Coordinates of N, CA and C and ligand atoms in Angstrom, one line a residue:
M25 N 92.8 53.3 111.5 CA 92.7 52.7 110.2 C 93.3 53.7 109.1
Q26 N 94.5 53.3 108.7 CA 95.3 54.1 107.8 C 95.6 53.3 106.5
K27 N 95.8 54.0 105.4 CA 96.1 53.3 104.2 C 97.5 53.7 103.8
D28 N 98.4 52.7 103.5 CA 99.8 52.9 103.4 C 100.2 53.9 102.3
D29 N 99.4 53.9 101.2 CA 99.8 54.7 100.0 C 99.0 56.0 100.0
C30 N 98.4 56.4 101.1 CA 97.5 57.6 101.1 C 98.3 58.8 101.7
I31 N 98.3 59.9 100.9 CA 99.1 61.0 101.3 C 98.5 61.7 102.6
F32 N 97.2 61.7 102.7 CA 96.6 62.3 103.9 C 96.7 61.4 105.1
C33 N 96.7 60.1 104.9 CA 97.0 59.2 106.1 C 98.4 59.5 106.6
K34 N 99.3 59.7 105.6 CA 100.7 60.0 106.0 C 100.8 61.3 106.7
I35 N 100.1 62.3 106.3 CA 100.1 63.6 107.0 C 99.5 63.5 108.4
A36 N 98.4 62.7 108.5 CA 97.7 62.5 109.8 C 98.7 61.8 110.8
A37 N 99.5 60.9 110.2 CA 100.5 60.1 111.0 C 101.8 60.8 111.2
K38 N 101.9 62.1 110.6 CA 103.1 62.9 110.7 C 104.3 62.2 110.0
K39 N 104.0 61.3 109.1 CA 105.1 60.7 108.3 C 105.6 61.6 107.2
I40 N 104.7 62.5 106.8 CA 105.1 63.6 105.9 C 104.7 64.9 106.6
P41 N 105.5 66.0 106.5 CA 105.2 67.2 107.3 C 104.1 68.0 106.7
S42 N 103.4 68.8 107.5 CA 102.4 69.7 107.0 C 102.4 70.9 108.0
K43 N 101.8 72.0 107.6 CA 101.7 73.1 108.5 C 100.3 73.0 109.2
A44 N 100.3 72.3 110.3 CA 99.1 72.0 111.0 C 98.6 73.2 111.7
V45 N 97.3 73.4 111.7 CA 96.7 74.5 112.4 C 95.7 74.0 113.5
Y46 N 95.3 72.7 113.5 CA 94.4 72.2 114.4 C 94.6 70.7 114.4
E47 N 94.4 70.1 115.6 CA 94.4 68.6 115.7 C 93.6 68.2 116.9
D48 N 92.8 67.1 116.8 CA 92.2 66.5 117.9 C 92.2 65.0 117.7
D49 N 91.5 64.2 118.4 CA 91.6 62.8 118.3 C 91.0 62.2 117.0
E50 N 90.2 63.0 116.3 CA 89.6 62.5 115.1 C 90.0 63.3 113.8
I51 N 90.5 64.5 114.0 CA 90.7 65.4 112.9 C 92.1 66.0 112.9
V52 N 92.6 66.3 111.7 CA 93.8 67.2 111.6 C 93.4 68.3 110.5
A53 N 93.9 69.5 110.7 CA 93.7 70.6 109.8 C 95.1 71.2 109.5
F54 N 95.3 71.5 108.2 CA 96.7 72.0 107.8 C 96.5 72.9 106.6
E55 N 97.5 73.7 106.3 CA 97.5 74.6 105.2 C 97.7 73.8 103.9
D56 N 96.8 74.1 102.9 CA 96.9 73.5 101.6 C 98.3 73.8 100.9
I57 N 98.9 72.8 100.3 CA 100.2 73.0 99.7 C 100.1 73.9 98.4
N58 N 98.9 74.0 97.9 CA 98.7 74.8 96.6 C 97.5 75.7 96.8
P59 N 97.6 76.7 97.7 CA 96.5 77.5 98.1 C 95.7 78.2 97.0
Q60 N 94.4 78.1 97.0 CA 93.6 78.8 96.0 C 92.9 80.0 96.5
A61 N 93.3 80.4 97.7 CA 92.8 81.7 98.3 C 93.8 82.0 99.4
P62 N 93.8 83.3 99.9 CA 94.7 83.7 101.0 C 94.6 82.8 102.2
V63 N 93.4 82.3 102.5 CA 93.3 81.3 103.6 C 92.8 80.0 102.9
H64 N 93.6 79.0 102.9 CA 93.1 77.7 102.3 C 93.6 76.6 103.2
I65 N 92.7 76.1 104.0 CA 93.0 75.0 105.0 C 92.3 73.8 104.6
V66 N 93.0 72.6 104.8 CA 92.3 71.3 104.5 C 92.1 70.7 105.9
V67 N 90.8 70.3 106.1 CA 90.4 69.6 107.3 C 90.2 68.1 106.9
I68 N 90.9 67.2 107.6 CA 90.8 65.8 107.2 C 90.4 64.9 108.5
S69 N 89.8 63.8 108.2 CA 89.6 62.8 109.2 C 90.9 62.1 109.4
K70 N 91.2 61.6 110.7 CA 92.4 60.8 110.9 C 92.2 59.4 110.3
N71 N 91.0 58.9 110.4 CA 90.7 57.6 109.8 C 90.7 57.7 108.3
H72 N 91.1 56.7 107.6 CA 91.0 56.7 106.1 C 89.6 56.3 105.7
I73 N 88.8 57.3 105.3 CA 87.5 57.2 104.6 C 87.8 57.8 103.3
E74 N 87.4 57.1 102.2 CA 87.9 57.6 100.9 C 87.2 58.8 100.4
K75 N 85.9 58.9 100.7 CA 85.1 60.0 100.1 C 83.8 60.2 100.8
L76 N 83.2 61.4 100.6 CA 82.0 61.8 101.2 C 80.9 60.7 101.0
S77 N 80.8 60.1 99.8 CA 79.8 59.2 99.5 C 80.0 57.9 100.3
D78 N 81.1 57.7 100.9 CA 81.3 56.5 101.8 C 80.9 56.7 103.2
L79 N 80.5 58.0 103.6 CA 80.2 58.3 105.0 C 79.0 57.4 105.4
A80 N 79.0 56.9 106.6 CA 77.9 56.1 107.1 C 77.3 57.0 108.2
E81 N 76.1 56.5 108.6 CA 75.4 57.2 109.7 C 76.2 57.4 110.9
K82 N 77.1 56.4 111.2 CA 77.9 56.5 112.4 C 79.0 57.6 112.3
D83 N 79.2 58.1 111.1 CA 80.2 59.1 110.9 C 79.6 60.5 111.0
S84 N 78.3 60.6 111.4 CA 77.7 61.9 111.4 C 78.4 62.9 112.3
Q85 N 78.8 62.4 113.5 CA 79.5 63.3 114.5 C 80.8 63.7 113.9
L86 N 81.6 62.8 113.3 CA 82.8 63.2 112.7 C 82.6 64.3 111.6
A87 N 81.6 64.2 110.8 CA 81.4 65.2 109.8 C 81.1 66.5 110.4
G88 N 80.3 66.5 111.5 CA 79.9 67.7 112.2 C 81.1 68.3 112.9
R89 N 82.0 67.5 113.4 CA 83.2 68.0 114.0 C 84.2 68.7 113.0
M90 N 84.2 68.1 111.8 CA 85.0 68.7 110.7 C 84.5 70.1 110.3
V91 N 83.2 70.2 110.3 CA 82.6 71.5 110.0 C 82.8 72.5 111.1
M92 N 82.7 72.1 112.3 CA 82.9 72.9 113.5 C 84.4 73.4 113.5
A93 N 85.3 72.5 113.2 CA 86.7 72.8 113.2 C 87.0 73.9 112.1
A94 N 86.3 73.8 110.9 CA 86.5 74.8 109.9 C 86.0 76.1 110.4
K95 N 84.8 76.1 111.0 CA 84.2 77.4 111.5 C 85.2 78.0 112.5
N96 N 85.7 77.3 113.4 CA 86.6 77.8 114.4 C 87.9 78.3 113.8
I97 N 88.5 77.6 112.8 CA 89.7 78.0 112.1 C 89.4 79.3 111.3
A98 N 88.3 79.4 110.8 CA 87.9 80.7 110.0 C 87.9 81.9 111.0
K99 N 87.4 81.7 112.2 CA 87.4 82.8 113.2 C 88.8 83.1 113.5
E100 N 89.7 82.1 113.8 CA 91.1 82.3 114.2 C 91.8 83.1 113.1
N101 N 91.4 82.8 111.8 CA 92.1 83.5 110.7 C 91.5 84.8 110.3
G102 N 90.5 85.3 111.1 CA 90.0 86.6 110.9 C 89.1 86.8 109.7
I103 N 88.5 85.7 109.2 CA 87.7 85.8 108.0 C 86.2 85.5 108.4
Q104 N 85.9 85.5 109.7 CA 84.5 85.2 110.1 C 83.5 86.3 109.5
E105 N 83.9 87.5 109.6 CA 83.1 88.6 109.2 C 83.1 88.8 107.7
S106 N 84.3 88.7 107.1 CA 84.4 88.9 105.6 C 83.7 87.8 104.9
G107 N 83.8 86.6 105.5 CA 83.1 85.4 104.9 C 84.1 84.4 104.3
Y108 N 83.6 83.2 104.1 CA 84.4 82.1 103.6 C 83.5 81.0 103.0
R109 N 84.2 80.0 102.5 CA 83.5 78.9 101.9 C 84.1 77.6 102.3
I110 N 83.2 76.6 102.6 CA 83.8 75.2 102.8 C 83.3 74.4 101.6
V111 N 84.2 73.5 101.2 CA 84.0 72.7 100.0 C 84.4 71.3 100.3
M112 N 83.5 70.3 99.9 CA 84.0 68.9 99.9 C 83.8 68.4 98.4
N113 N 84.9 68.0 97.8 CA 84.8 67.5 96.5 C 84.7 66.0 96.5
C114 N 83.7 65.5 95.8 CA 83.5 64.0 95.8 C 83.5 63.4 94.4
N115 N 84.5 62.5 94.3 CA 84.6 61.7 93.0 C 85.0 62.6 91.8
K116 N 84.9 62.0 90.7 CA 85.5 62.7 89.5 C 84.9 64.0 89.1
D117 N 83.6 64.0 89.0 CA 82.9 65.3 88.6 C 83.0 66.3 89.7
G118 N 83.2 65.9 91.0 CA 83.3 66.8 92.1 C 84.8 67.4 92.1
G119 N 85.7 66.8 91.3 CA 87.0 67.4 91.3 C 87.9 66.8 92.4
Q120 N 87.5 65.6 93.0 CA 88.3 65.1 94.0 C 89.7 64.5 93.5
A121 N 90.8 64.9 94.1 CA 92.1 64.5 93.7 C 92.7 63.5 94.7
V122 N 92.5 63.8 96.0 CA 93.0 63.0 97.0 C 91.8 62.2 97.7
F123 N 91.9 60.9 97.5 CA 90.8 60.0 98.0 C 90.9 59.7 99.5
H124 N 90.8 60.7 100.3 CA 90.8 60.6 101.7 C 89.9 61.7 102.2
L125 N 88.9 61.5 103.0 CA 87.9 62.5 103.3 C 88.5 63.8 103.8
H126 N 88.1 64.9 103.2 CA 88.6 66.2 103.6 C 87.6 67.3 103.2
L127 N 87.7 68.4 103.9 CA 87.0 69.6 103.4 C 88.0 70.7 103.3
H128 N 87.7 71.6 102.4 CA 88.5 72.8 102.2 C 87.8 74.0 102.9
L129 N 88.6 74.8 103.6 CA 88.2 76.1 104.1 C 88.9 77.2 103.2
L130 N 88.1 78.0 102.5 CA 88.7 79.0 101.6 C 88.2 80.4 102.0
G131 N 89.1 81.3 102.1 CA 88.6 82.7 102.4 C 89.7 83.7 102.2
G132 N 89.4 84.9 102.6 CA 90.4 86.0 102.4 C 90.3 86.7 101.0
R133 N 89.3 86.2 100.2 CA 89.0 86.9 99.0 C 87.5 86.5 98.7
A134 N 86.9 87.3 97.7 CA 85.5 87.0 97.4 C 85.5 85.8 96.5
M135 N 84.6 84.9 96.8 CA 84.4 83.7 96.1 C 83.4 83.9 94.9
K136 N 83.5 83.2 93.9 CA 82.6 83.3 92.7 C 81.5 82.2 92.8
W137 N 80.4 82.6 92.2 CA 79.3 81.6 92.1 C 78.6 81.7 90.7
P138 N 78.4 80.7 90.0 CA 78.6 79.3 90.4 C 80.1 78.9 90.4
P139 N 80.5 78.0 91.2 CA 81.9 77.5 91.1 C 82.2 76.8 89.8
G140 N 83.5 76.8 89.5 CA 83.9 76.2 88.2 C 83.8 74.7 88.2
Ligands
5GP22 P1 90.8 67.6 96.4 O1 90.8 68.1 94.9 O2 91.0 66.2 96.5 O3 89.5 68.1 97.0 O4 91.9 68.4 97.1 C1 93.1 67.9 97.6 C2 93.9 69.1 98.1 O5 95.0 68.6 98.8 C3 94.4 70.0 97.0 O6 94.0 71.3 97.3 C4 95.9 69.9 97.1 O7 96.6 71.1 96.9 C5 96.1 69.4 98.6 N1 97.3 68.6 98.8 C6 97.7 67.5 98.0 N2 98.8 67.0 98.5 C7 99.1 67.7 99.6 C8 100.2 67.7 100.5 O8 101.1 66.8 100.4 N3 100.3 68.6 101.5 C9 99.3 69.6 101.6 N4 99.5 70.4 102.6 N5 98.3 69.6 100.8 C10 98.2 68.7 99.8
ZN23 ZN1 94.0 58.1 103.9

């Protein structure tokens, strides 16, 4: 299930290039084009789901797999011990810009709290 005008659907389908770091049957992970930290990876579902608030009970395993992928990628990038953050922006106040389900893995520097 892909949406023609969706940039992350195009990345998942390899219609536009990305620096992929992980892929399986349900997920792709790639380097963010505008990194906000030394490590900034975007983990997306291959299916077009617009946003976190659209997740259904049947998507629980997908969400879990996205988190596990982020955890594994963090280890591969050597930030497991220093620490990292995962973020899912949802809708306008959450700062979501691309309306295709994704999470951010950020690390390699100290994160601030509260976030902006
Ligand atoms: P959001 O604000 O929706 O949570 O984050 C979307 C993220 O996708 C941003 O960090 C932005 O830099 C990234 N992004 C948008 N377009 C592209 C693209 O074409 N390629 C890559 N690699 N990242 C993108
Ligand atoms: Zn999409």
